[in-house]
mmCIF file of C-alpha atoms and ligand atoms in Angstrom:
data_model
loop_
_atom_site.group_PDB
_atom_site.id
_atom_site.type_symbol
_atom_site.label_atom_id
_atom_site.label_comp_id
_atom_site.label_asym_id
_atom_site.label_seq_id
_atom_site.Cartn_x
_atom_site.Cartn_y
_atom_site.Cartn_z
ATOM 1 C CA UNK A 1 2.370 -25.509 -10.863
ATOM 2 C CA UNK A 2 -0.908 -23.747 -11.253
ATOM 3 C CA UNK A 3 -2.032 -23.143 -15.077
ATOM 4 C CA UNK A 4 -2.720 -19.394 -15.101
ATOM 5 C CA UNK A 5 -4.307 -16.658 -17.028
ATOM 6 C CA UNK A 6 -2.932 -12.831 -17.010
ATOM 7 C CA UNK A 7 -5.750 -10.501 -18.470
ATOM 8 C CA UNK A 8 -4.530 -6.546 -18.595
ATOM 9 C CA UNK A 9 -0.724 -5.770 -19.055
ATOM 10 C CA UNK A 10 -0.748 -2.280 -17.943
ATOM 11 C CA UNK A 11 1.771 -0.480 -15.666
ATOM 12 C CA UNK A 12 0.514 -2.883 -13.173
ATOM 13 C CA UNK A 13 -0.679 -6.447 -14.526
ATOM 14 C CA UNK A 14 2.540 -6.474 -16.922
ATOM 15 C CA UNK A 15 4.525 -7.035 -13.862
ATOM 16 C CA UNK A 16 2.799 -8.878 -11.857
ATOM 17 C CA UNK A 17 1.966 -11.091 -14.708
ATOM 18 C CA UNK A 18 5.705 -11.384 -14.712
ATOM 19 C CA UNK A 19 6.463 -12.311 -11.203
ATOM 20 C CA UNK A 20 3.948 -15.678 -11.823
ATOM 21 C CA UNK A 21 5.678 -16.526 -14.785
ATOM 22 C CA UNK A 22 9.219 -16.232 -13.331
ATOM 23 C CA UNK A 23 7.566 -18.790 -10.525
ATOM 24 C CA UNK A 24 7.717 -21.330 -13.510
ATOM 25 C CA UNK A 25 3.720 -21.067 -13.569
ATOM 26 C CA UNK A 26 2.123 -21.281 -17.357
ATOM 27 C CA UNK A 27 1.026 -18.230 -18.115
ATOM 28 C CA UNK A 28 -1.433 -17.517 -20.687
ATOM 29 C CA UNK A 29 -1.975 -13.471 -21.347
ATOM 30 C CA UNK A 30 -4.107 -11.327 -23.303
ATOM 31 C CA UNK A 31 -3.964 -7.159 -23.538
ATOM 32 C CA UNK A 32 -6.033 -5.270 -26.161
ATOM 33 C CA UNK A 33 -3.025 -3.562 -27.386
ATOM 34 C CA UNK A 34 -1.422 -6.703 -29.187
ATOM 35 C CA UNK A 35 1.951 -5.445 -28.730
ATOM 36 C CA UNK A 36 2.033 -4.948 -25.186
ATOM 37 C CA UNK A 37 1.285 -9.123 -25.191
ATOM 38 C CA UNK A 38 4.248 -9.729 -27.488
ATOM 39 C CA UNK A 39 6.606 -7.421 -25.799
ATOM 40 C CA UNK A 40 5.652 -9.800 -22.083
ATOM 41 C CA UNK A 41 5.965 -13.014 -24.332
ATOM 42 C CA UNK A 42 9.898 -11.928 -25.308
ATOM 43 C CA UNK A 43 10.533 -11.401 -21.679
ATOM 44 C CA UNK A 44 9.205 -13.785 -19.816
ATOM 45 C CA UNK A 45 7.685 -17.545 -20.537
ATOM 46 C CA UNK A 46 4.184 -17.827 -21.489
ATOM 47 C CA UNK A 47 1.527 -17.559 -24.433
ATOM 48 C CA UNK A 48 -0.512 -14.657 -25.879
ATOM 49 C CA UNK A 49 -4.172 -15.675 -26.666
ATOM 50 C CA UNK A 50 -6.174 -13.231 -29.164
ATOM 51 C CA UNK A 51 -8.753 -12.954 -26.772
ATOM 52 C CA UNK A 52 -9.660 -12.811 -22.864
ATOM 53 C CA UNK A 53 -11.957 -15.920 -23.539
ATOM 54 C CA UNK A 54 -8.687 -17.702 -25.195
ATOM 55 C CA UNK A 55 -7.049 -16.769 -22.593
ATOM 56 C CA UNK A 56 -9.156 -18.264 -20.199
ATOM 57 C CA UNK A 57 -9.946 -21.614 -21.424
ATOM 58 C CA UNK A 58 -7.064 -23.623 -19.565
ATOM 59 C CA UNK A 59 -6.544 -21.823 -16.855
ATOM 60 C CA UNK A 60 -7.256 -23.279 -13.283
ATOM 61 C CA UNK A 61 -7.245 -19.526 -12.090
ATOM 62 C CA UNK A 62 -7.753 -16.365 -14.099
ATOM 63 C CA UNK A 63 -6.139 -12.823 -12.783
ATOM 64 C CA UNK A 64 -7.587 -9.342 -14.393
ATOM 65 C CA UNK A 65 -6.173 -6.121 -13.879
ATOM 66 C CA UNK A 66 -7.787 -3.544 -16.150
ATOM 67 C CA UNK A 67 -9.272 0.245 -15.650
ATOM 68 C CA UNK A 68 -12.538 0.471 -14.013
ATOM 69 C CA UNK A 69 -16.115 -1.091 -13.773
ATOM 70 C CA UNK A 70 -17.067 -0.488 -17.501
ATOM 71 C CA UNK A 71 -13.620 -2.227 -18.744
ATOM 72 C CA UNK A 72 -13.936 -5.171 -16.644
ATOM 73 C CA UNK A 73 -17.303 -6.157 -17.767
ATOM 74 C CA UNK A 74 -16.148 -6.037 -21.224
ATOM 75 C CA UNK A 75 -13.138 -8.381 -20.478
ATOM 76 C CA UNK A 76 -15.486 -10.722 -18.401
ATOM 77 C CA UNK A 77 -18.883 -10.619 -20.321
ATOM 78 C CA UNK A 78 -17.896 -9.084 -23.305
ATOM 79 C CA UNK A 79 -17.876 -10.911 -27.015
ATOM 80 C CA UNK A 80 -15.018 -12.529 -26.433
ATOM 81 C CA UNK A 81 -15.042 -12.065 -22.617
ATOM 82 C CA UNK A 82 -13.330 -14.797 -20.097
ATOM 83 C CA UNK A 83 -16.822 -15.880 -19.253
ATOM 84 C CA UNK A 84 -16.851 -17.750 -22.783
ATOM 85 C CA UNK A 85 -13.647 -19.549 -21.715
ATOM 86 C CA UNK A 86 -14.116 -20.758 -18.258
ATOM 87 C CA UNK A 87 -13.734 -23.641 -16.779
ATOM 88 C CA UNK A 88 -15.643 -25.381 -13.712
ATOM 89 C CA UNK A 89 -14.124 -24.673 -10.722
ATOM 90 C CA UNK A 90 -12.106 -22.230 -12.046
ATOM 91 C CA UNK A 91 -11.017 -18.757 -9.779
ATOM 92 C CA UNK A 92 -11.399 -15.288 -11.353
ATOM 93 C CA UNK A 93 -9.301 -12.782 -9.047
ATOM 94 C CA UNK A 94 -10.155 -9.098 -10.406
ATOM 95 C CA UNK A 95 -7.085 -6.896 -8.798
ATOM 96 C CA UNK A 96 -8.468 -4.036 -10.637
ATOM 97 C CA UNK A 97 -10.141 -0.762 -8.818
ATOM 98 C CA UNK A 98 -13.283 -1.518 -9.249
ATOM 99 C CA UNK A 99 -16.804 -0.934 -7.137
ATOM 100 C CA UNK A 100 -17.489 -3.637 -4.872
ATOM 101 C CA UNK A 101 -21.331 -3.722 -6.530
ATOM 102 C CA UNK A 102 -19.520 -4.770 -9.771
ATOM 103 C CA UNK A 103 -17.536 -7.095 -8.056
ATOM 104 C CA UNK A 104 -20.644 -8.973 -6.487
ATOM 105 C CA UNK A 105 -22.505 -8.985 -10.008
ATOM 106 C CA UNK A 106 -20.167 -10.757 -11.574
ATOM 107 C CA UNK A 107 -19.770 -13.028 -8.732
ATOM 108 C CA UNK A 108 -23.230 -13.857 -9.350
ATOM 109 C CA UNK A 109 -23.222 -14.236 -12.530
ATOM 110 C CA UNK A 110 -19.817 -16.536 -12.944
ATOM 111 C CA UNK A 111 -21.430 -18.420 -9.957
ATOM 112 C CA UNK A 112 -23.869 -19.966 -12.298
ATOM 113 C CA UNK A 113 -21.346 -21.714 -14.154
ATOM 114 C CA UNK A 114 -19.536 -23.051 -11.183
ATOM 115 C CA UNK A 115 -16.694 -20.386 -11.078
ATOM 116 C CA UNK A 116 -15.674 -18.734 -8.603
ATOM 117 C CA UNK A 117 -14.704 -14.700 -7.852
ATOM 118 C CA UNK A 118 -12.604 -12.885 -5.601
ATOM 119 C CA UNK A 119 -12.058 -8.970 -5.541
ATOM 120 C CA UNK A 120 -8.473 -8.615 -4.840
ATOM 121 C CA UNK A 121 -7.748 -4.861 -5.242
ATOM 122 C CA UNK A 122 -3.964 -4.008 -4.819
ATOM 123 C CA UNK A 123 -2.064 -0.676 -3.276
ATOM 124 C CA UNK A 124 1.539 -0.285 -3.649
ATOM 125 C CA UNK A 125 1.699 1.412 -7.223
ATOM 126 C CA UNK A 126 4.215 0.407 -10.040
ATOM 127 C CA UNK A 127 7.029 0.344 -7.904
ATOM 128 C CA UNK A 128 5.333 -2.309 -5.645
ATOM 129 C CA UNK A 129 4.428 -4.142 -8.684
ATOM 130 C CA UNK A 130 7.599 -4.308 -10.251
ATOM 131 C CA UNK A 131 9.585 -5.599 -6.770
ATOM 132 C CA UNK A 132 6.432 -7.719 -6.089
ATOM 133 C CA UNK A 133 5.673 -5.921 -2.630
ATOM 134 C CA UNK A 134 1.939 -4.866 -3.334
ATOM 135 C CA UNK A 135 -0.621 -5.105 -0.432
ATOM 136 C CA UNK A 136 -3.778 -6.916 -1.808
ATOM 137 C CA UNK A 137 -7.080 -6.526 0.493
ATOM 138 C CA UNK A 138 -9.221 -10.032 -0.690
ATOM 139 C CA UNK A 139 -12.745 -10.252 -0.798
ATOM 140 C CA UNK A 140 -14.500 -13.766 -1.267
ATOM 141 C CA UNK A 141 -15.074 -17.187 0.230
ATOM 142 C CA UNK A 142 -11.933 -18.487 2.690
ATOM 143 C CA UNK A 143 -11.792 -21.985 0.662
ATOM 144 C CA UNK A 144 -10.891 -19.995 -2.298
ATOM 145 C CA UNK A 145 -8.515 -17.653 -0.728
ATOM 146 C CA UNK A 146 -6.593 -20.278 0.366
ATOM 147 C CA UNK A 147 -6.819 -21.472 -3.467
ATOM 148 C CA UNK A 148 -5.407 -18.647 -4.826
ATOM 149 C CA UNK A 149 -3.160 -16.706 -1.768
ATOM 150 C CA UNK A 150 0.057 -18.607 -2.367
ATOM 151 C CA UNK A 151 0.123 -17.915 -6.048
ATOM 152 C CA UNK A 152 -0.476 -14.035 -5.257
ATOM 153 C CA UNK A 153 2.629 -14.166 -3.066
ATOM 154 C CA UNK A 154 4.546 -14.080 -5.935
ATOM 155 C CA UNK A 155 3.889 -10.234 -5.854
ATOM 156 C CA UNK A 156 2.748 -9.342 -2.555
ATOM 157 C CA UNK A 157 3.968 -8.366 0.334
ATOM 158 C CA UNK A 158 0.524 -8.658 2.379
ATOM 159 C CA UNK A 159 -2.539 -10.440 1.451
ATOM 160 C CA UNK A 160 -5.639 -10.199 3.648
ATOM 161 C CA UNK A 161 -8.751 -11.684 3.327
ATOM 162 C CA UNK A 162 -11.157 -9.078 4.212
ATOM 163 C CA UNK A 163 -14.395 -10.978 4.305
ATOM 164 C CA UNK A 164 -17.132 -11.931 1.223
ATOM 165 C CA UNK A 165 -17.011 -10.673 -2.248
ATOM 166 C CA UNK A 166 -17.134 -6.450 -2.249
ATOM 167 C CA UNK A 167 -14.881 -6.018 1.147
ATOM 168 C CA UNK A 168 -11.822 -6.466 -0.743
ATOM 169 C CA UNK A 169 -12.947 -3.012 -2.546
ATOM 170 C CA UNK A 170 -14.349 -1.677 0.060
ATOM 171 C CA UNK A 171 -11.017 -1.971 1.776
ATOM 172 C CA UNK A 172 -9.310 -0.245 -0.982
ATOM 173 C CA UNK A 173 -12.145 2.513 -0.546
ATOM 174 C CA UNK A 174 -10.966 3.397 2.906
ATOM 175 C CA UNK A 175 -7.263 3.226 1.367
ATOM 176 C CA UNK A 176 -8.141 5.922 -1.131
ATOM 177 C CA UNK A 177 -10.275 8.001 1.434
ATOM 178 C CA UNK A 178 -7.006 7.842 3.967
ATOM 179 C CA UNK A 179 -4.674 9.364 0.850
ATOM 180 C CA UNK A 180 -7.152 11.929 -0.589
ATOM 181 C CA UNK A 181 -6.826 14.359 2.799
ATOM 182 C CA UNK A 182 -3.533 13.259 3.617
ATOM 183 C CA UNK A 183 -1.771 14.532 0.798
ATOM 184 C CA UNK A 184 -3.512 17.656 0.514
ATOM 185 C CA UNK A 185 -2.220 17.952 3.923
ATOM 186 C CA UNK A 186 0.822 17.467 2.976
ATOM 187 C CA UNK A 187 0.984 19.973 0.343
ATOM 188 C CA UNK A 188 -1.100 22.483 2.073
ATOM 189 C CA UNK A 189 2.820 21.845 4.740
ATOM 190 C CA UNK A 190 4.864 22.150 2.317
ATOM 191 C CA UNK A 191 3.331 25.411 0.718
ATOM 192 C CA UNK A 192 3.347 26.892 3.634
ATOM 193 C CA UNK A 193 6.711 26.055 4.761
ATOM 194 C CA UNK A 194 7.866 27.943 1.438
ATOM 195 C CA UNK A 195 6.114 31.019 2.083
ATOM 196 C CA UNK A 196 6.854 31.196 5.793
ATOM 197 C CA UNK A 197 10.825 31.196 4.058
ATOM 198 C CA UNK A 198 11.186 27.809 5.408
ATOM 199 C CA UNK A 199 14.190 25.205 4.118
ATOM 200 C CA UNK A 200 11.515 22.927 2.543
ATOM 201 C CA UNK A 201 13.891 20.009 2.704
ATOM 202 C CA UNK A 202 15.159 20.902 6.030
ATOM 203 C CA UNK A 203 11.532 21.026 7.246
ATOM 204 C CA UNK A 204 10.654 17.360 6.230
ATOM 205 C CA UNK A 205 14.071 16.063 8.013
ATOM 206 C CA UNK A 206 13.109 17.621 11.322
ATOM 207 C CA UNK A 207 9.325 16.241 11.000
ATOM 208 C CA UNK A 208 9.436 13.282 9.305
ATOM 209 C CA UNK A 209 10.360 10.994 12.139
ATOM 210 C CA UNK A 210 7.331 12.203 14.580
ATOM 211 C CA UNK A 211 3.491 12.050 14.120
ATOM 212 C CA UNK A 212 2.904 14.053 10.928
ATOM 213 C CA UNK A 213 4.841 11.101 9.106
ATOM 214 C CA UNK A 214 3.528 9.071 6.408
ATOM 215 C CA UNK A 215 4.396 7.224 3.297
ATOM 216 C CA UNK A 216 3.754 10.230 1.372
ATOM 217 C CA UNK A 217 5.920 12.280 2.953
ATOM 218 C CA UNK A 218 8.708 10.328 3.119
ATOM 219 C CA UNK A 219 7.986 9.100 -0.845
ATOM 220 C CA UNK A 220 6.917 12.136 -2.192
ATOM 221 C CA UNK A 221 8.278 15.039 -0.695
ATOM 222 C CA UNK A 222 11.486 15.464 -2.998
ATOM 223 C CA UNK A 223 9.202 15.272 -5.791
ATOM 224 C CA UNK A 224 6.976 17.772 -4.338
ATOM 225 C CA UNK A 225 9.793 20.062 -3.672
ATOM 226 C CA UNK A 226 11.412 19.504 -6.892
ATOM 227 C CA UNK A 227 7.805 20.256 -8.655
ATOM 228 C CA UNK A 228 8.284 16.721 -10.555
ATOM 229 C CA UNK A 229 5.003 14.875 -11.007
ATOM 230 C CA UNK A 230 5.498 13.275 -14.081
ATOM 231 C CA UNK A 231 5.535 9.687 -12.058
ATOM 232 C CA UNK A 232 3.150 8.020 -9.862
ATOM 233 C CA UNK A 233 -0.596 7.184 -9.407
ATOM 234 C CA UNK A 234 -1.847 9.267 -11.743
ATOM 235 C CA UNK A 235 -4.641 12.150 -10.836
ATOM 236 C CA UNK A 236 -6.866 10.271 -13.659
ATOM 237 C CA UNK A 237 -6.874 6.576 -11.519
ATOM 238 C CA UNK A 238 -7.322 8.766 -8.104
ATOM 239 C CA UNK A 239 -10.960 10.548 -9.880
ATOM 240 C CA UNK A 240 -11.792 7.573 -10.792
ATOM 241 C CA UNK A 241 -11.245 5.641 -7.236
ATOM 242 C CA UNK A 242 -12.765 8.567 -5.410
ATOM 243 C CA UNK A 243 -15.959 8.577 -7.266
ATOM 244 C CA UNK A 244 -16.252 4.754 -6.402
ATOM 245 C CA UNK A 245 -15.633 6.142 -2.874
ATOM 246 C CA UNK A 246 -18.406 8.799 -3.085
ATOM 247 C CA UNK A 247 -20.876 6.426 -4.770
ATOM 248 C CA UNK A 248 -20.110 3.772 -2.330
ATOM 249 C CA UNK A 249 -20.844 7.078 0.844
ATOM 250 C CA UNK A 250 -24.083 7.700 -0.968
ATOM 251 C CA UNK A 251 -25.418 3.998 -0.814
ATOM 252 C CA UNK A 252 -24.115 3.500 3.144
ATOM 253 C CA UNK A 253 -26.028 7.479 3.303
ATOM 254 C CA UNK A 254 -22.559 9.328 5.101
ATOM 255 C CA UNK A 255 -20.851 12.439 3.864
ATOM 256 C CA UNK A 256 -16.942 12.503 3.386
ATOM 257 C CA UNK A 257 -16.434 16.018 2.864
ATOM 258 C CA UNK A 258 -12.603 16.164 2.826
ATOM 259 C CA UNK A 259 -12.602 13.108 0.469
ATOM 260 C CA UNK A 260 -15.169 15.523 -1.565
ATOM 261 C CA UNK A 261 -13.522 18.431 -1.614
ATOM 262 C CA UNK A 262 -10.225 16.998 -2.240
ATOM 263 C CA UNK A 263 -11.692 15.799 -5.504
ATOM 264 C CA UNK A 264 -12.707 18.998 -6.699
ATOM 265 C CA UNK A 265 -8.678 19.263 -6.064
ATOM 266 C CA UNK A 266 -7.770 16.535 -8.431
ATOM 267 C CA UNK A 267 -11.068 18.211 -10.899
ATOM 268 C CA UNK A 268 -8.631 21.769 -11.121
ATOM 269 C CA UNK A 269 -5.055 19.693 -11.547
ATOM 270 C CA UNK A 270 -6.764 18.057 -14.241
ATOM 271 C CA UNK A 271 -8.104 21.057 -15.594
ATOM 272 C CA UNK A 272 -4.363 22.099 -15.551
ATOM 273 C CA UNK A 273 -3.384 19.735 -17.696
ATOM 274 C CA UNK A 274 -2.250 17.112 -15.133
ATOM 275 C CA UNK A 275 -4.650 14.437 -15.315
ATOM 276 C CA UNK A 276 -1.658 11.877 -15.349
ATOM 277 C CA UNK A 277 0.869 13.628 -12.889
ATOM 278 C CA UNK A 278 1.269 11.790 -9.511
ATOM 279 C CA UNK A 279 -1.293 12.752 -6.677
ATOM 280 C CA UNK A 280 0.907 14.888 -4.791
ATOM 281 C CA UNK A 281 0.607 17.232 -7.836
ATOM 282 C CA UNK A 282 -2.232 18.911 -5.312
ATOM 283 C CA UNK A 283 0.762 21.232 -4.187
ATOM 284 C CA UNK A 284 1.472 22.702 -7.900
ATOM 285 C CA UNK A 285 -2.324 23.339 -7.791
ATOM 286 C CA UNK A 286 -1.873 25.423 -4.546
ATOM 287 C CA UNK A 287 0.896 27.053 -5.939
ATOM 288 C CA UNK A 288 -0.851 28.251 -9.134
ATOM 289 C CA UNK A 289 -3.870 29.533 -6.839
HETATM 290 P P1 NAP B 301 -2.971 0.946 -17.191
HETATM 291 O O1 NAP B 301 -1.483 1.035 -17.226
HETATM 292 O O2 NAP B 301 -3.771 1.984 -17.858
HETATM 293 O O3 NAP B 301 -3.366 -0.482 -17.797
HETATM 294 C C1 NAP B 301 -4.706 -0.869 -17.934
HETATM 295 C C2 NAP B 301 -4.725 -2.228 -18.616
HETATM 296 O O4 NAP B 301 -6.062 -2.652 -18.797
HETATM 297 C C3 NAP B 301 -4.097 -2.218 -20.008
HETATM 298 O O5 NAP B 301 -3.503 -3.456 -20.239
HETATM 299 C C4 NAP B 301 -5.307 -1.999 -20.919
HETATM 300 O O6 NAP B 301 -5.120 -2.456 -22.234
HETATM 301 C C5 NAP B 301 -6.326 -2.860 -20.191
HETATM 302 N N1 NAP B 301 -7.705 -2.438 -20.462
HETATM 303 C C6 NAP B 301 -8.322 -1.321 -20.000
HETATM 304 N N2 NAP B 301 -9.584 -1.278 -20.447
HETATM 305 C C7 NAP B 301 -9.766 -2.387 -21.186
HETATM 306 C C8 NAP B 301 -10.861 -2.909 -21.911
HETATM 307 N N3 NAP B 301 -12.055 -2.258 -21.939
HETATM 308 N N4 NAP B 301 -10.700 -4.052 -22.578
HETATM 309 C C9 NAP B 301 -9.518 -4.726 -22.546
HETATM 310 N N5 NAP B 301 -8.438 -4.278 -21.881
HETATM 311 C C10 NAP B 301 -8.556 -3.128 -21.209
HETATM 312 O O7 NAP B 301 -3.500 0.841 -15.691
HETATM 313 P P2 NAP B 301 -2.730 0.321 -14.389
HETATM 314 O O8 NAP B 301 -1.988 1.466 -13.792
HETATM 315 O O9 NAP B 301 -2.036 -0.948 -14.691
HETATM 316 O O10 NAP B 301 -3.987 0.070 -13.426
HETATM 317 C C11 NAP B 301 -4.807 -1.080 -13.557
HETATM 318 C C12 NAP B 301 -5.792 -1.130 -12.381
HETATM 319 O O11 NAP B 301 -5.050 -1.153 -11.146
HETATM 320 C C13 NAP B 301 -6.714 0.098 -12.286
HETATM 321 O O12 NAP B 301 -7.972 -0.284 -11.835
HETATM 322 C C14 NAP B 301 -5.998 0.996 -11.268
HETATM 323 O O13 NAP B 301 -6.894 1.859 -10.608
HETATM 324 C C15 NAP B 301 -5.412 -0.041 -10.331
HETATM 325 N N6 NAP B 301 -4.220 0.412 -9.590
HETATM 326 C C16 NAP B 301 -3.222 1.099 -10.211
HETATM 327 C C17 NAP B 301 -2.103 1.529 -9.493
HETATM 328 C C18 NAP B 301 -0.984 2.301 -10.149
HETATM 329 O O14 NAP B 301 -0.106 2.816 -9.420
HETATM 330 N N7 NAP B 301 -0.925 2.404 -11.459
HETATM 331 C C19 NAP B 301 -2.022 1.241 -8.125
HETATM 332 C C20 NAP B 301 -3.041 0.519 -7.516
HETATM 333 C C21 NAP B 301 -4.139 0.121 -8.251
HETATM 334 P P3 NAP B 301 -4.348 -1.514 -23.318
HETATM 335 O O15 NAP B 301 -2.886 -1.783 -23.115
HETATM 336 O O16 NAP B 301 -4.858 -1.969 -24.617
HETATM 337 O O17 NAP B 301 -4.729 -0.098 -23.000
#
C-alpha cells in the first residue's frame, strides 16, 4: 500500500479521499476548516495533520483538490504549504480546476527538489465522486502516470494521460467550453417548448434518444423542468473555469464567443442570486428575461 496524503475535503476531495482510504491505503489529510478533517477521520481510517506541510511529510504521493489558482499556491507554497513537507521522489497530483500556467509553475518549482507534478483535473461532479466514477484528464511525464494511475482508480472511471504538465487542464478547458453552449442550448429547448404549449417532459422523451442528446439532458432536464437548482456544479465553479478558458483563448489568440457570451449568462444568474445553483439554472435566467 501506497502512503498517501489528501489535501482539500470539499464536496469533492472528501470523497475521493475516502475511496483511497477504504483501499486500506494510509491516508494522511488536512482541510482548513478543522472540522471537516475530524468529521473524514470518524468515517474512514486515516490521520489529520494541522497543516498541508504535515500532511505531506510521509507521503510517497500527495493529492490536492482545492478552489482555484490562488488557493493552490497557498496549499503548495504557502507558510505551511506541502512544499515544506516533501519528500524526494515524491508525486503531487493537483485534481483541482486550475490554469494549466499554474500547473507548469509549480512543476517547476517542486522539480527543484526532486518532486514530481501531475495536473489531474476531474469531471463527473459530486455524484461521480461519491460512487468513484470521475473522468480524470492527466497531464505530466508517462513514468509518473503509471506511478500514480492505479491508486486514482480507486475513484475513476477513466484516466487519460493527456500529454506533459498543463494538457491535463487544458483538457478540462475544452470540457468546460463543450458544457457552456450546450446547456444554454438546452434551456434556450426547453423554454421554448413551454411557450410553444409543449409537454416539457413529453418533449425530452421523444428527443432524448436521437442527436440533440446529451448528459445534460438526460441529467438535468427534470430539474430544469421542476425549476430545482439547488444541486450541482455550482454557477460560482463554472465563472471561475470559464475565465481560465477565456484567459487560456487569449494566450493561444482565438475568440470563443458562445463560451463568452454564455458567461455573461452565468454573470446575470449570479446577479440573481444563484451563484451556487447548478449550471442548468441558465433556463430560470431565460425565464425571468
Ligand atoms: P469545495 O466544496 O468548495 O471545497 C474546496 C476545498 O478546498 C475545501 O476543502 C476548502 O477548505 C479547500 N480550500 C479552498 N481554498 C483553500 C485555501 N486557500 N487553503 C486551504 N484550503 C482551501 O469545492 P469542490 O466542489 O470540492 O471543488 C474542488 C475543485 O474541484 C475545484 O477546483 C472545482 O472547480 C473542481 N471540480 C468540482 C466539481 C464539483 O462538481 N463540485 C466537479 C469537477 C471539478 P475549507 O473546507 O476550509 O473551505
Amino acid at each position: 500500500m501506497t502512503s498517501l496524503s489528501f489535501i482539500g475535503l470539499g464536496t469533492m476531495g472528501y470523497p475521493m479521499a475516502g475511496h483511497l482510504a477504504r483501499k486500506g491505503h494510509p491516508v494522511s489529510v488536512f482541510n482548513r476548516t478543522q472540522a471537516k478533517a475530524e468529521a473524514w477521520c470518524r468515517e474512514y481510517k486515516g490521520t489529520s495533520s494541522p497543516s498541508p506541510a504535515t500532511a505531506a511529510r510521509s507521503a510517497d504521493v500527495i493529492f490536492t483538490c482545492v478552489g482555484n489558482d490562488q488557493d493552490l499556491r497557498e496549499v503548495v507554497l504557502g507558510e505551511n504549504g506541502i512544499i515544506h513537507g516533501l519528500k524526494k521522489g515524491a508525486v503531487l497530483v493537483d485534481h483541482s480546476t486550475v490554469s494549466a500556467e499554474v500547473s507548469r509553475e509549480l512543476a517547476q518549482i517542486l522539480h527543484r527538489q526532486d518532486v514530481f507534478f501531475m495536473d489531474a483535473p476531474v469531471s463527473g461532479g459530486q455524484q461521480g465522486a461519491e460512487n468513484g466514477q470521475l473522468s480524470i484528464m492527466c497531464g505530466g511525464d508517462e513514468s509518473i502516470f503509471e506511478r500514480v494511475k492505479t491508486v486514482m482508480q480507486s475513484y475513476a472511471k477513466a484516466i487519460t494521460l493527456m500529454g506533459p504538465v498543463g494538457s491535463g487542464q487544458l483538457t478540462k478547458m475544452v470540457n468546460q467550453i463543450c458544457i457552456a453552449g450546450l446547456v444554454q442550448g438546452l434551456s434556450e429547448g426547453l423554454y421554448f417548448a413551454e411557450k410553444a404549449g409543449l409537454d416539457p417532459k413529453k418533449v425530452i422523451d421523444a428527443i432524448s434518444q436521437g442527436a440533440a442528446s446529451s448528459w445534460q439532458m438526460l441529467n438535468r432536464h427534470k430539474t430544469m423542468i421542476a425549476h430545482q437548482y439547488e444541486h450541482g456544479f455550482a454557477v460560482n465553479w463554472m465563472r471561475k473555469d470559464l475565465s481560465i478558458c477565456k484567459e487560456e483563448a487569449e494566450r493561444l489568440h482565438i475568440h470563443l464567443p458562445v463560451t463568452e457570451l454564455v458567461d455573461s449568462f452565468y454573470a446575470e444568474v449570479q446577479d440573481m442570486g444563484g451563484g451556487r445553483w447548478d449550471t442548468s439554472s441558465l433556463l430560470a435566467r431565460l425565464k425571468k428575461t
